[in-house]
């Protein structure tokens, strides 16, 4: 049942909490995919609505967990600030916001 790749007694409590959150995020996203597939194929309209509701709740769970990671694990805040809610092509967002090619313009940001 353990998902640790290192000896559990060597891991800090912080690393264990981060592992819990990362695994929860994986599970929530997997659930989004499964519900979304069921929504796509079922021909029963009421079941489709229930599955769609459940899928959207899983998206909420995933976002809540992602926000915990943003607040508690290095790296997420910077990357999310760079890429989320931008308009430029995703592969160009970093360059658009870095200032290296478009000094101070932040053209990728909304
Ligand atoms: Fe969930």
CSV table of C-alpha atoms and ligand atoms in Angstrom, one decimal:
chain,number,residue,atom,x,y,z
A,1,UNK,CA,0.0,0.0,0.0
A,2,UNK,CA,3.0,2.3,0.5
A,3,UNK,CA,3.8,4.5,-2.5
A,4,UNK,CA,7.1,5.6,-1.0
A,5,UNK,CA,10.2,5.1,-3.1
A,6,UNK,CA,12.6,5.9,-0.2
A,7,UNK,CA,12.8,4.4,3.3
A,8,UNK,CA,9.8,5.8,5.2
A,9,UNK,CA,11.8,6.5,8.3
A,10,UNK,CA,14.2,8.7,6.4
A,11,UNK,CA,11.4,10.9,5.0
A,12,UNK,CA,10.5,14.1,6.8
A,13,UNK,CA,6.9,14.7,7.9
A,14,UNK,CA,6.7,17.4,5.3
A,15,UNK,CA,7.8,15.1,2.5
A,16,UNK,CA,5.2,12.5,3.7
A,17,UNK,CA,2.5,15.2,3.6
A,18,UNK,CA,3.6,16.2,0.1
A,19,UNK,CA,3.6,12.6,-1.0
A,20,UNK,CA,0.0,12.3,0.3
A,21,UNK,CA,-1.1,15.4,-1.6
A,22,UNK,CA,0.7,14.3,-4.8
A,23,UNK,CA,-0.9,10.9,-4.6
A,24,UNK,CA,-4.3,12.4,-3.9
A,25,UNK,CA,-3.9,14.7,-6.9
A,26,UNK,CA,-3.1,11.6,-9.1
A,27,UNK,CA,-6.2,9.9,-7.8
A,28,UNK,CA,-8.5,12.8,-8.3
A,29,UNK,CA,-7.3,13.3,-11.9
A,30,UNK,CA,-7.7,9.6,-12.6
A,31,UNK,CA,-11.3,9.9,-11.2
A,32,UNK,CA,-11.9,12.9,-13.5
A,33,UNK,CA,-10.8,10.8,-16.5
A,34,UNK,CA,-12.9,7.8,-15.5
A,35,UNK,CA,-16.1,9.8,-14.9
A,36,UNK,CA,-15.5,11.7,-18.1
A,37,UNK,CA,-15.3,8.5,-20.1
A,38,UNK,CA,-18.5,7.2,-18.5
A,39,UNK,CA,-20.3,10.5,-19.3
A,40,UNK,CA,-19.1,10.2,-22.9
A,41,UNK,CA,-20.5,6.7,-23.4
A,42,UNK,CA,-23.6,6.2,-21.3
A,43,UNK,CA,-26.9,6.6,-23.2
A,44,UNK,CA,-28.9,7.1,-20.0
A,45,UNK,CA,-29.4,10.8,-19.6
A,46,UNK,CA,-29.9,10.8,-15.9
A,47,UNK,CA,-26.8,8.6,-15.3
A,48,UNK,CA,-24.9,10.9,-17.6
A,49,UNK,CA,-25.9,13.9,-15.5
A,50,UNK,CA,-24.9,12.1,-12.2
A,51,UNK,CA,-21.5,11.1,-13.7
A,52,UNK,CA,-20.9,14.6,-15.0
A,53,UNK,CA,-21.7,16.0,-11.5
A,54,UNK,CA,-19.3,13.5,-10.0
A,55,UNK,CA,-16.6,14.4,-12.5
A,56,UNK,CA,-16.9,18.1,-11.8
A,57,UNK,CA,-16.6,17.4,-8.0
A,58,UNK,CA,-13.4,15.5,-8.7
A,59,UNK,CA,-12.1,18.5,-10.6
A,60,UNK,CA,-12.9,20.6,-7.5
A,61,UNK,CA,-11.0,18.1,-5.4
A,62,UNK,CA,-8.0,18.1,-7.7
A,63,UNK,CA,-7.9,21.9,-7.7
A,64,UNK,CA,-8.1,22.1,-3.9
A,65,UNK,CA,-5.2,19.6,-3.6
A,66,UNK,CA,-3.2,21.5,-6.2
A,67,UNK,CA,-3.7,24.7,-4.2
A,68,UNK,CA,-2.4,22.9,-1.1
A,69,UNK,CA,0.7,21.9,-3.1
A,70,UNK,CA,1.1,25.5,-4.4
A,71,UNK,CA,1.2,26.7,-0.8
A,72,UNK,CA,3.3,23.9,0.6
A,73,UNK,CA,5.8,22.5,-2.0
A,74,UNK,CA,8.5,24.6,-3.8
A,75,UNK,CA,8.1,25.0,-7.5
A,76,UNK,CA,4.3,24.9,-8.0
A,77,UNK,CA,3.7,28.6,-7.2
A,78,UNK,CA,6.2,29.9,-9.7
A,79,UNK,CA,5.1,27.5,-12.5
A,80,UNK,CA,1.4,28.0,-11.9
A,81,UNK,CA,2.0,31.8,-11.9
A,82,UNK,CA,3.8,31.5,-15.2
A,83,UNK,CA,1.4,29.2,-17.1
A,84,UNK,CA,-2.1,29.5,-15.7
A,85,UNK,CA,-4.7,31.9,-17.0
A,86,UNK,CA,-2.4,33.0,-19.9
A,87,UNK,CA,-3.4,33.5,-23.5
A,88,UNK,CA,-0.2,33.0,-25.5
A,89,UNK,CA,0.6,29.5,-27.0
A,90,UNK,CA,1.6,27.4,-24.0
A,91,UNK,CA,5.0,26.6,-25.4
A,92,UNK,CA,5.7,30.4,-25.7
A,93,UNK,CA,4.3,31.5,-22.3
A,94,UNK,CA,7.6,31.2,-20.5
A,95,UNK,CA,9.5,33.2,-23.0
A,96,UNK,CA,6.7,35.8,-23.2
A,97,UNK,CA,6.7,36.2,-19.4
A,98,UNK,CA,10.4,35.8,-18.7
A,99,UNK,CA,11.5,39.2,-19.9
A,100,UNK,CA,14.4,37.7,-21.8
A,101,UNK,CA,12.8,38.3,-25.2
A,102,UNK,CA,10.1,40.7,-24.4
A,103,UNK,CA,11.5,42.8,-21.6
A,104,UNK,CA,8.8,43.5,-19.0
A,105,UNK,CA,6.0,43.0,-21.4
A,106,UNK,CA,4.4,39.9,-19.9
A,107,UNK,CA,2.3,39.5,-23.1
A,108,UNK,CA,1.3,36.0,-22.2
A,109,UNK,CA,-0.5,37.0,-19.0
A,110,UNK,CA,-4.1,37.8,-18.8
B,1,LIG,FE1,-12.4,13.2,-5.1
